[in-house]
Amino acid sequence: MFIAGCSKDDDAPAKEISLSTSATLGSYLTDKSGRTLYFFANDAAGRNTCTGGCQSLWPALFLDTITADQLGSGLSISDFTFIATGSGRKQAAYKSWPLYTYSPVVNGVNTPEAPASTSGEGVGNVWFIAKPDYSIMFSNAQLLGQNGKNYKSDYTEGEGRTIYFTDGKGLTLYAFRNDRNLKNNFTRPDFTNNSVWPIYETDKVSVPSTLDKTAFVAIDVAGRKQLTYKGWPLYYFGQDAGVRGSNKGISFPSPGVWPILFKDIAPAPPL
């Protein structure tokens, strides 16, 4: 006669980080207690910028170490690193995004978000669940042009953060002023100028819930797929050199010729 019992797996310790799934948000990372993990748009450069009172609301995920057997199915150890924090403790980062949990104030006390809750998604338009497959993310940072000058959101000189699009790795995305709706007017058919303003070559659309997925469409550019937003073809700037958080292209060759992308940008003009 077969008697049901607990397997060894039932007694195995919880994974430090796992993937969970939401019917509306898709796959996202959770800690060993099942609490949702988050990215902070201010951290697009790969550094923890959640200081002061922010730390109580958004506790960093501190881990002494992490190994492959401490990860849930579908996660790769090569995607995880550690970053130093002011406290001297090590914060886990996923694809160079520092990881946090959420502890909103309930009855005057910071209370850890319940397991499986994703109430931190979209808070302030700068906090987003840590998805493994973003094709678009946000940065909230100072614009610093190739000419060494600081710029505000309207491309006048000055200081202040601007929220704009990056790819999932925190690399800044741009539009070209002379492009038209779903039409790339910069890239040559032989791609000989692609190193100057490389096209964002993907047809995948995985975005924060605050964005309309239908506004992203892939177009064909000489046999390659380039992602567009509201008709604007998306590009990198070669001189950003793959550096997270760099946005030098906003001043090259002059401010506004290659603008950064943001949620409420006007649609690209028609052909």
PDB file of C-alpha atoms in Angstrom:
ATOM      1  CA  MET A   1       0.000   0.000   0.000  1.00  0.00           C
ATOM      2  CA  PHE A   2       1.337   3.497  -0.893  1.00  0.00           C
ATOM      3  CA  ILE A   3       1.362   6.010   1.935  1.00  0.00           C
ATOM      4  CA  ALA A   4       1.735   9.660   0.969  1.00  0.00           C
ATOM      5  CA  GLY A   5       4.402  11.575   2.810  1.00  0.00           C
ATOM      6  CA  CYS A   6       6.681  14.551   2.625  1.00  0.00           C
ATOM      7  CA  SER A   7       9.496  14.419   0.128  1.00  0.00           C
ATOM      8  CA  LYS A   8      12.930  15.836   0.760  1.00  0.00           C
ATOM      9  CA  ASP A   9      12.008  18.723  -1.526  1.00  0.00           C
ATOM     10  CA  ASP A  10       9.205  19.696   0.848  1.00  0.00           C
ATOM     11  CA  ASP A  11      11.790  20.348   3.545  1.00  0.00           C
ATOM     12  CA  ALA A  12      14.207  22.218   1.262  1.00  0.00           C
ATOM     13  CA  PRO A  13      14.902  25.821   2.287  1.00  0.00           C
ATOM     14  CA  ALA A  14      13.101  28.522   0.331  1.00  0.00           C
ATOM     15  CA  LYS A  15      15.009  29.958  -2.607  1.00  0.00           C
ATOM     16  CA  GLU A  16      16.531  33.358  -1.934  1.00  0.00           C
ATOM     17  CA  ILE A  17      15.094  34.704  -5.213  1.00  0.00           C
ATOM     18  CA  SER A  18      12.418  33.134  -7.410  1.00  0.00           C
ATOM     19  CA  LEU A  19      10.105  33.987 -10.271  1.00  0.00           C
ATOM     20  CA  SER A  20       6.406  34.523  -9.649  1.00  0.00           C
ATOM     21  CA  THR A  21       3.689  35.204 -12.191  1.00  0.00           C
ATOM     22  CA  SER A  22       0.831  37.687 -12.290  1.00  0.00           C
ATOM     23  CA  ALA A  23      -2.027  37.339 -14.759  1.00  0.00           C
ATOM     24  CA  THR A  24      -1.755  41.051 -15.555  1.00  0.00           C
ATOM     25  CA  LEU A  25       1.944  41.818 -15.024  1.00  0.00           C
ATOM     26  CA  GLY A  26       3.642  38.621 -16.158  1.00  0.00           C
ATOM     27  CA  SER A  27       6.768  37.165 -14.537  1.00  0.00           C
ATOM     28  CA  TYR A  28       8.603  39.054 -11.790  1.00  0.00           C
ATOM     29  CA  LEU A  29      11.179  38.411  -9.064  1.00  0.00           C
ATOM     30  CA  THR A  30      10.297  37.636  -5.448  1.00  0.00           C
ATOM     31  CA  ASP A  31      12.385  37.111  -2.297  1.00  0.00           C
ATOM     32  CA  LYS A  32      12.426  33.963  -0.142  1.00  0.00           C
ATOM     33  CA  SER A  33       9.290  35.135   1.684  1.00  0.00           C
ATOM     34  CA  GLY A  34       7.393  35.550  -1.578  1.00  0.00           C
ATOM     35  CA  ARG A  35       7.516  39.354  -1.426  1.00  0.00           C
ATOM     36  CA  THR A  36       7.781  41.238  -4.702  1.00  0.00           C
ATOM     37  CA  LEU A  37      11.146  42.728  -5.671  1.00  0.00           C
ATOM     38  CA  TYR A  38      11.373  46.128  -7.344  1.00  0.00           C
ATOM     39  CA  PHE A  39      13.605  48.294  -9.542  1.00  0.00           C
ATOM     40  CA  PHE A  40      14.040  52.049  -8.900  1.00  0.00           C
ATOM     41  CA  ALA A  41      14.239  54.294 -11.991  1.00  0.00           C
ATOM     42  CA  ASN A  42      16.681  56.590 -10.177  1.00  0.00           C
ATOM     43  CA  ASP A  43      19.111  53.632 -10.133  1.00  0.00           C
ATOM     44  CA  ALA A  44      19.434  53.353 -13.922  1.00  0.00           C
ATOM     45  CA  ALA A  45      23.188  53.911 -13.621  1.00  0.00           C
ATOM     46  CA  GLY A  46      23.415  50.760 -11.489  1.00  0.00           C
ATOM     47  CA  ARG A  47      23.865  52.441  -8.097  1.00  0.00           C
ATOM     48  CA  ASN A  48      21.581  52.543  -5.054  1.00  0.00           C
ATOM     49  CA  THR A  49      20.116  56.060  -4.841  1.00  0.00           C
ATOM     50  CA  CYS A  50      17.391  55.247  -2.293  1.00  0.00           C
ATOM     51  CA  THR A  51      18.594  57.175   0.754  1.00  0.00           C
ATOM     52  CA  GLY A  52      17.096  58.882   3.778  1.00  0.00           C
ATOM     53  CA  GLY A  53      13.403  58.152   4.301  1.00  0.00           C
ATOM     54  CA  CYS A  54      13.339  56.187   1.074  1.00  0.00           C
ATOM     55  CA  GLN A  55      15.156  53.329   2.819  1.00  0.00           C
ATOM     56  CA  SER A  56      12.251  52.702   5.200  1.00  0.00           C
ATOM     57  CA  LEU A  57       9.688  52.562   2.422  1.00  0.00           C
ATOM     58  CA  TRP A  58      11.873  50.558   0.052  1.00  0.00           C
ATOM     59  CA  PRO A  59      14.256  48.307   1.997  1.00  0.00           C
ATOM     60  CA  ALA A  60      17.216  47.057  -0.026  1.00  0.00           C
ATOM     61  CA  LEU A  61      17.518  43.315  -0.558  1.00  0.00           C
ATOM     62  CA  PHE A  62      20.687  42.523   1.392  1.00  0.00           C
ATOM     63  CA  LEU A  63      22.342  39.148   0.854  1.00  0.00           C
ATOM     64  CA  ASP A  64      25.757  37.971   1.968  1.00  0.00           C
ATOM     65  CA  THR A  65      26.068  35.653  -0.994  1.00  0.00           C
ATOM     66  CA  ILE A  66      23.977  33.927  -3.620  1.00  0.00           C
ATOM     67  CA  THR A  67      24.543  30.668  -5.465  1.00  0.00           C
ATOM     68  CA  ALA A  68      22.807  28.967  -8.359  1.00  0.00           C
ATOM     69  CA  ASP A  69      21.008  26.524  -6.053  1.00  0.00           C
ATOM     70  CA  GLN A  70      19.523  29.471  -4.138  1.00  0.00           C
ATOM     71  CA  LEU A  71      17.719  30.661  -7.277  1.00  0.00           C
ATOM     72  CA  GLY A  72      14.335  29.531  -8.506  1.00  0.00           C
ATOM     73  CA  SER A  73      13.709  27.952 -11.898  1.00  0.00           C
ATOM     74  CA  GLY A  74      14.233  30.262 -14.872  1.00  0.00           C
ATOM     75  CA  LEU A  75      16.842  32.465 -13.187  1.00  0.00           C
ATOM     76  CA  SER A  76      20.555  32.512 -14.067  1.00  0.00           C
ATOM     77  CA  ILE A  77      23.307  33.219 -11.547  1.00  0.00           C
ATOM     78  CA  SER A  78      25.164  35.247 -14.205  1.00  0.00           C
ATOM     79  CA  ASP A  79      22.426  37.915 -14.032  1.00  0.00           C
ATOM     80  CA  PHE A  80      23.060  38.625 -10.335  1.00  0.00           C
ATOM     81  CA  THR A  81      25.708  40.852  -8.798  1.00  0.00           C
ATOM     82  CA  PHE A  82      26.228  42.747  -5.558  1.00  0.00           C
ATOM     83  CA  ILE A  83      26.683  46.466  -5.030  1.00  0.00           C
ATOM     84  CA  ALA A  84      28.188  48.255  -2.066  1.00  0.00           C
ATOM     85  CA  THR A  85      25.923  50.457   0.050  1.00  0.00           C
ATOM     86  CA  GLY A  86      26.626  53.199   2.559  1.00  0.00           C
ATOM     87  CA  SER A  87      25.951  50.784   5.424  1.00  0.00           C
ATOM     88  CA  GLY A  88      28.675  48.463   4.221  1.00  0.00           C
ATOM     89  CA  ARG A  89      26.193  45.663   3.508  1.00  0.00           C
ATOM     90  CA  LYS A  90      25.890  44.039   0.100  1.00  0.00           C
ATOM     91  CA  GLN A  91      22.724  44.680  -1.916  1.00  0.00           C
ATOM     92  CA  ALA A  92      21.696  42.150  -4.552  1.00  0.00           C
ATOM     93  CA  ALA A  93      21.248  43.467  -8.090  1.00  0.00           C
ATOM     94  CA  TYR A  94      19.607  41.821 -11.087  1.00  0.00           C
ATOM     95  CA  LYS A  95      20.925  42.717 -14.526  1.00  0.00           C
ATOM     96  CA  SER A  96      22.653  45.615 -12.713  1.00  0.00           C
ATOM     97  CA  TRP A  97      19.385  46.933 -11.224  1.00  0.00           C
ATOM     98  CA  PRO A  98      19.585  47.101  -7.393  1.00  0.00           C
ATOM     99  CA  LEU A  99      16.737  45.114  -5.812  1.00  0.00           C
ATOM    100  CA  TYR A 100      14.276  46.322  -3.158  1.00  0.00           C
ATOM    101  CA  THR A 101      11.135  45.232  -1.328  1.00  0.00           C
ATOM    102  CA  TYR A 102       8.244  47.550  -0.447  1.00  0.00           C
ATOM    103  CA  SER A 103       7.141  48.531   3.082  1.00  0.00           C
ATOM    104  CA  PRO A 104       4.348  51.106   2.805  1.00  0.00           C
ATOM    105  CA  VAL A 105       3.149  53.005   5.856  1.00  0.00           C
ATOM    106  CA  VAL A 106       0.122  51.324   7.449  1.00  0.00           C
ATOM    107  CA  ASN A 107      -1.349  52.930  10.565  1.00  0.00           C
ATOM    108  CA  GLY A 108       1.780  55.018  10.910  1.00  0.00           C
ATOM    109  CA  VAL A 109       4.186  52.070  10.675  1.00  0.00           C
ATOM    110  CA  ASN A 110       6.257  50.784   7.749  1.00  0.00           C
ATOM    111  CA  THR A 111       4.747  47.375   7.063  1.00  0.00           C
ATOM    112  CA  PRO A 112       6.288  44.853   4.639  1.00  0.00           C
ATOM    113  CA  GLU A 113       4.117  44.272   1.602  1.00  0.00           C
ATOM    114  CA  ALA A 114       2.267  40.959   1.739  1.00  0.00           C
ATOM    115  CA  PRO A 115       3.574  38.067  -0.368  1.00  0.00           C
ATOM    116  CA  ALA A 116       2.210  38.083  -3.938  1.00  0.00           C
ATOM    117  CA  SER A 117       1.159  41.732  -3.626  1.00  0.00           C
ATOM    118  CA  THR A 118       2.436  44.125  -6.326  1.00  0.00           C
ATOM    119  CA  SER A 119       1.054  47.370  -4.895  1.00  0.00           C
ATOM    120  CA  GLY A 120       4.429  49.084  -5.409  1.00  0.00           C
ATOM    121  CA  GLU A 121       4.170  48.824  -9.184  1.00  0.00           C
ATOM    122  CA  GLY A 122       4.259  52.278 -10.765  1.00  0.00           C
ATOM    123  CA  VAL A 123       4.583  54.232  -7.487  1.00  0.00           C
ATOM    124  CA  GLY A 124       5.737  57.741  -8.384  1.00  0.00           C
ATOM    125  CA  ASN A 125       6.319  56.463 -11.917  1.00  0.00           C
ATOM    126  CA  VAL A 126       9.772  55.439 -10.665  1.00  0.00           C
ATOM    127  CA  TRP A 127       9.205  52.098  -8.890  1.00  0.00           C
ATOM    128  CA  PHE A 128       8.481  48.976 -10.919  1.00  0.00           C
ATOM    129  CA  ILE A 129       8.342  45.254 -10.295  1.00  0.00           C
ATOM    130  CA  ALA A 130      11.608  43.518 -11.167  1.00  0.00           C
ATOM    131  CA  LYS A 131      10.738  41.731 -14.392  1.00  0.00           C
ATOM    132  CA  PRO A 132      13.313  39.495 -16.076  1.00  0.00           C
ATOM    133  CA  ASP A 133      12.510  40.547 -19.626  1.00  0.00           C
ATOM    134  CA  TYR A 134      11.948  44.317 -19.859  1.00  0.00           C
ATOM    135  CA  SER A 135      12.546  45.758 -23.316  1.00  0.00           C
ATOM    136  CA  ILE A 136      11.691  49.246 -22.003  1.00  0.00           C
ATOM    137  CA  MET A 137      12.427  50.691 -18.572  1.00  0.00           C
ATOM    138  CA  PHE A 138      12.647  54.190 -17.107  1.00  0.00           C
ATOM    139  CA  SER A 139      15.524  56.317 -15.913  1.00  0.00           C
ATOM    140  CA  ASN A 140      14.971  59.339 -13.666  1.00  0.00           C
ATOM    141  CA  ALA A 141      18.217  61.262 -13.905  1.00  0.00           C
ATOM    142  CA  GLN A 142      20.037  64.464 -14.741  1.00  0.00           C
ATOM    143  CA  LEU A 143      20.552  64.995 -18.494  1.00  0.00           C
ATOM    144  CA  LEU A 144      24.259  65.519 -19.127  1.00  0.00           C
ATOM    145  CA  GLY A 145      25.116  66.247 -22.751  1.00  0.00           C
ATOM    146  CA  GLN A 146      28.109  65.226 -24.828  1.00  0.00           C
ATOM    147  CA  ASN A 147      29.261  68.845 -24.435  1.00  0.00           C
ATOM    148  CA  GLY A 148      29.511  68.442 -20.649  1.00  0.00           C
ATOM    149  CA  LYS A 149      26.517  70.701 -19.909  1.00  0.00           C
ATOM    150  CA  ASN A 150      23.504  69.821 -17.758  1.00  0.00           C
ATOM    151  CA  TYR A 151      20.050  70.050 -19.322  1.00  0.00           C
ATOM    152  CA  LYS A 152      16.475  70.135 -18.108  1.00  0.00           C
ATOM    153  CA  SER A 153      13.569  68.274 -19.694  1.00  0.00           C
ATOM    154  CA  ASP A 154      12.951  71.107 -22.174  1.00  0.00           C
ATOM    155  CA  TYR A 155      16.614  70.967 -23.371  1.00  0.00           C
ATOM    156  CA  THR A 156      17.488  74.307 -21.826  1.00  0.00           C
ATOM    157  CA  GLU A 157      20.587  74.330 -19.635  1.00  0.00           C
ATOM    158  CA  GLY A 158      19.984  73.608 -15.975  1.00  0.00           C
ATOM    159  CA  GLU A 159      19.722  70.964 -13.294  1.00  0.00           C
ATOM    160  CA  GLY A 160      16.918  68.591 -12.452  1.00  0.00           C
ATOM    161  CA  ARG A 161      15.893  64.992 -13.014  1.00  0.00           C
ATOM    162  CA  THR A 162      14.063  63.890 -16.157  1.00  0.00           C
ATOM    163  CA  ILE A 163      12.121  60.626 -16.503  1.00  0.00           C
ATOM    164  CA  TYR A 164      12.875  58.981 -19.838  1.00  0.00           C
ATOM    165  CA  PHE A 165      13.043  55.582 -21.560  1.00  0.00           C
ATOM    166  CA  THR A 166      15.919  53.137 -21.397  1.00  0.00           C
ATOM    167  CA  ASP A 167      16.174  49.551 -22.533  1.00  0.00           C
ATOM    168  CA  GLY A 168      16.040  46.784 -19.938  1.00  0.00           C
ATOM    169  CA  LYS A 169      19.738  47.260 -19.186  1.00  0.00           C
ATOM    170  CA  GLY A 170      19.383  50.958 -18.344  1.00  0.00           C
ATOM    171  CA  LEU A 171      20.816  52.206 -21.660  1.00  0.00           C
ATOM    172  CA  THR A 172      19.275  55.477 -22.862  1.00  0.00           C
ATOM    173  CA  LEU A 173      16.983  55.469 -25.914  1.00  0.00           C
ATOM    174  CA  TYR A 174      16.542  58.385 -28.321  1.00  0.00           C
ATOM    175  CA  ALA A 175      14.383  59.550 -31.221  1.00  0.00           C
ATOM    176  CA  PHE A 176      15.493  61.496 -34.313  1.00  0.00           C
ATOM    177  CA  ARG A 177      13.800  64.825 -35.025  1.00  0.00           C
ATOM    178  CA  ASN A 178      13.788  64.198 -38.801  1.00  0.00           C
ATOM    179  CA  ASP A 179      12.082  60.796 -38.604  1.00  0.00           C
ATOM    180  CA  ARG A 180       8.428  60.374 -39.470  1.00  0.00           C
ATOM    181  CA  ASN A 181       5.698  58.039 -38.294  1.00  0.00           C
ATOM    182  CA  LEU A 182       7.113  54.496 -38.416  1.00  0.00           C
ATOM    183  CA  LYS A 183       9.830  55.723 -40.795  1.00  0.00           C
ATOM    184  CA  ASN A 184      13.560  55.735 -40.039  1.00  0.00           C
ATOM    185  CA  ASN A 185      15.152  58.574 -42.041  1.00  0.00           C
ATOM    186  CA  PHE A 186      18.641  58.215 -40.576  1.00  0.00           C
ATOM    187  CA  THR A 187      19.969  54.697 -41.008  1.00  0.00           C
ATOM    188  CA  ARG A 188      21.563  53.894 -44.360  1.00  0.00           C
ATOM    189  CA  PRO A 189      20.505  50.645 -46.072  1.00  0.00           C
ATOM    190  CA  ASP A 190      24.042  49.274 -45.653  1.00  0.00           C
ATOM    191  CA  PHE A 191      24.147  50.338 -41.971  1.00  0.00           C
ATOM    192  CA  THR A 192      27.451  52.178 -42.460  1.00  0.00           C
ATOM    193  CA  ASN A 193      26.275  54.922 -40.075  1.00  0.00           C
ATOM    194  CA  ASN A 194      24.656  52.581 -37.575  1.00  0.00           C
ATOM    195  CA  SER A 195      27.559  52.883 -35.122  1.00  0.00           C
ATOM    196  CA  VAL A 196      26.801  56.612 -34.708  1.00  0.00           C
ATOM    197  CA  TRP A 197      23.150  56.101 -33.733  1.00  0.00           C
ATOM    198  CA  PRO A 198      22.560  52.325 -33.497  1.00  0.00           C
ATOM    199  CA  ILE A 199      18.955  51.274 -33.970  1.00  0.00           C
ATOM    200  CA  TYR A 200      17.251  49.630 -31.004  1.00  0.00           C
ATOM    201  CA  GLU A 201      17.011  46.264 -32.652  1.00  0.00           C
ATOM    202  CA  THR A 202      14.153  44.268 -31.133  1.00  0.00           C
ATOM    203  CA  ASP A 203      10.525  43.435 -31.732  1.00  0.00           C
ATOM    204  CA  LYS A 204       9.887  42.395 -28.125  1.00  0.00           C
ATOM    205  CA  VAL A 205       7.525  44.546 -26.056  1.00  0.00           C
ATOM    206  CA  SER A 206       7.795  44.069 -22.284  1.00  0.00           C
ATOM    207  CA  VAL A 207       7.167  47.346 -20.510  1.00  0.00           C
ATOM    208  CA  PRO A 208       6.125  48.764 -17.108  1.00  0.00           C
ATOM    209  CA  SER A 209       2.376  48.684 -16.518  1.00  0.00           C
ATOM    210  CA  THR A 210       2.188  52.489 -16.709  1.00  0.00           C
ATOM    211  CA  LEU A 211       2.914  52.311 -20.444  1.00  0.00           C
ATOM    212  CA  ASP A 212       0.555  51.329 -23.262  1.00  0.00           C
ATOM    213  CA  LYS A 213       2.066  48.255 -24.937  1.00  0.00           C
ATOM    214  CA  THR A 214       0.151  48.974 -28.143  1.00  0.00           C
ATOM    215  CA  ALA A 215       2.128  52.219 -28.614  1.00  0.00           C
ATOM    216  CA  PHE A 216       5.226  50.093 -29.332  1.00  0.00           C
ATOM    217  CA  VAL A 217       5.540  48.677 -32.850  1.00  0.00           C
ATOM    218  CA  ALA A 218       8.508  47.080 -34.608  1.00  0.00           C
ATOM    219  CA  ILE A 219       9.324  48.285 -38.131  1.00  0.00           C
ATOM    220  CA  ASP A 220      11.574  46.768 -40.782  1.00  0.00           C
ATOM    221  CA  VAL A 221      14.809  48.651 -41.473  1.00  0.00           C
ATOM    222  CA  ALA A 222      16.768  46.978 -44.267  1.00  0.00           C
ATOM    223  CA  GLY A 223      15.880  43.552 -42.964  1.00  0.00           C
ATOM    224  CA  ARG A 224      16.272  44.334 -39.264  1.00  0.00           C
ATOM    225  CA  LYS A 225      13.575  44.979 -36.658  1.00  0.00           C
ATOM    226  CA  GLN A 226      13.614  48.394 -34.963  1.00  0.00           C
ATOM    227  CA  LEU A 227      11.277  49.162 -32.078  1.00  0.00           C
ATOM    228  CA  THR A 228       9.213  52.354 -32.242  1.00  0.00           C
ATOM    229  CA  TYR A 229       7.119  54.280 -29.703  1.00  0.00           C
ATOM    230  CA  LYS A 230       4.173  56.389 -30.868  1.00  0.00           C
ATOM    231  CA  GLY A 231       5.691  56.062 -34.335  1.00  0.00           C
ATOM    232  CA  TRP A 232       9.174  57.261 -33.272  1.00  0.00           C
ATOM    233  CA  PRO A 233      11.956  54.804 -34.210  1.00  0.00           C
ATOM    234  CA  LEU A 234      14.221  54.182 -31.201  1.00  0.00           C
ATOM    235  CA  TYR A 235      18.018  54.495 -31.205  1.00  0.00           C
ATOM    236  CA  TYR A 236      21.039  54.339 -28.931  1.00  0.00           C
ATOM    237  CA  PHE A 237      23.841  56.930 -29.059  1.00  0.00           C
ATOM    238  CA  GLY A 238      27.182  55.415 -29.999  1.00  0.00           C
ATOM    239  CA  GLN A 239      29.119  57.753 -27.700  1.00  0.00           C
ATOM    240  CA  ASP A 240      27.139  56.535 -24.686  1.00  0.00           C
ATOM    241  CA  ALA A 241      29.331  53.470 -25.259  1.00  0.00           C
ATOM    242  CA  GLY A 242      26.951  51.071 -23.550  1.00  0.00           C
ATOM    243  CA  VAL A 243      27.277  52.882 -20.205  1.00  0.00           C
ATOM    244  CA  ARG A 244      24.164  52.601 -18.035  1.00  0.00           C
ATOM    245  CA  GLY A 245      22.617  55.998 -17.296  1.00  0.00           C
ATOM    246  CA  SER A 246      24.700  57.913 -19.851  1.00  0.00           C
ATOM    247  CA  ASN A 247      22.561  60.342 -21.930  1.00  0.00           C
ATOM    248  CA  LYS A 248      25.174  62.309 -23.864  1.00  0.00           C
ATOM    249  CA  GLY A 249      23.144  62.229 -27.079  1.00  0.00           C
ATOM    250  CA  ILE A 250      20.690  64.872 -25.882  1.00  0.00           C
ATOM    251  CA  SER A 251      23.121  67.644 -26.913  1.00  0.00           C
ATOM    252  CA  PHE A 252      24.544  66.098 -30.103  1.00  0.00           C
ATOM    253  CA  PRO A 253      24.907  67.762 -32.540  1.00  0.00           C
ATOM    254  CA  SER A 254      22.709  70.306 -30.705  1.00  0.00           C
ATOM    255  CA  PRO A 255      19.993  69.989 -28.048  1.00  0.00           C
ATOM    256  CA  GLY A 256      16.693  68.566 -29.303  1.00  0.00           C
ATOM    257  CA  VAL A 257      17.940  67.006 -32.555  1.00  0.00           C
ATOM    258  CA  TRP A 258      18.018  63.608 -30.871  1.00  0.00           C
ATOM    259  CA  PRO A 259      15.532  63.866 -27.991  1.00  0.00           C
ATOM    260  CA  ILE A 260      15.102  61.304 -25.252  1.00  0.00           C
ATOM    261  CA  LEU A 261      11.765  59.430 -25.171  1.00  0.00           C
ATOM    262  CA  PHE A 262       9.161  59.820 -22.429  1.00  0.00           C
ATOM    263  CA  LYS A 263       5.659  58.535 -21.850  1.00  0.00           C
ATOM    264  CA  ASP A 264       3.716  61.593 -23.052  1.00  0.00           C
ATOM    265  CA  ILE A 265       5.874  62.540 -26.024  1.00  0.00           C
ATOM    266  CA  ALA A 266       3.812  63.741 -29.006  1.00  0.00           C
ATOM    267  CA  PRO A 267       3.389  61.125 -31.740  1.00  0.00           C
ATOM    268  CA  ALA A 268       5.820  61.193 -34.633  1.00  0.00           C
ATOM    269  CA  PRO A 269       4.611  63.409 -37.499  1.00  0.00           C
ATOM    270  CA  PRO A 270       3.043  61.678 -40.506  1.00  0.00           C
ATOM    271  CA  LEU A 271       4.970  60.898 -43.659  1.00  0.00           C
TER     272      LEU A 271
END
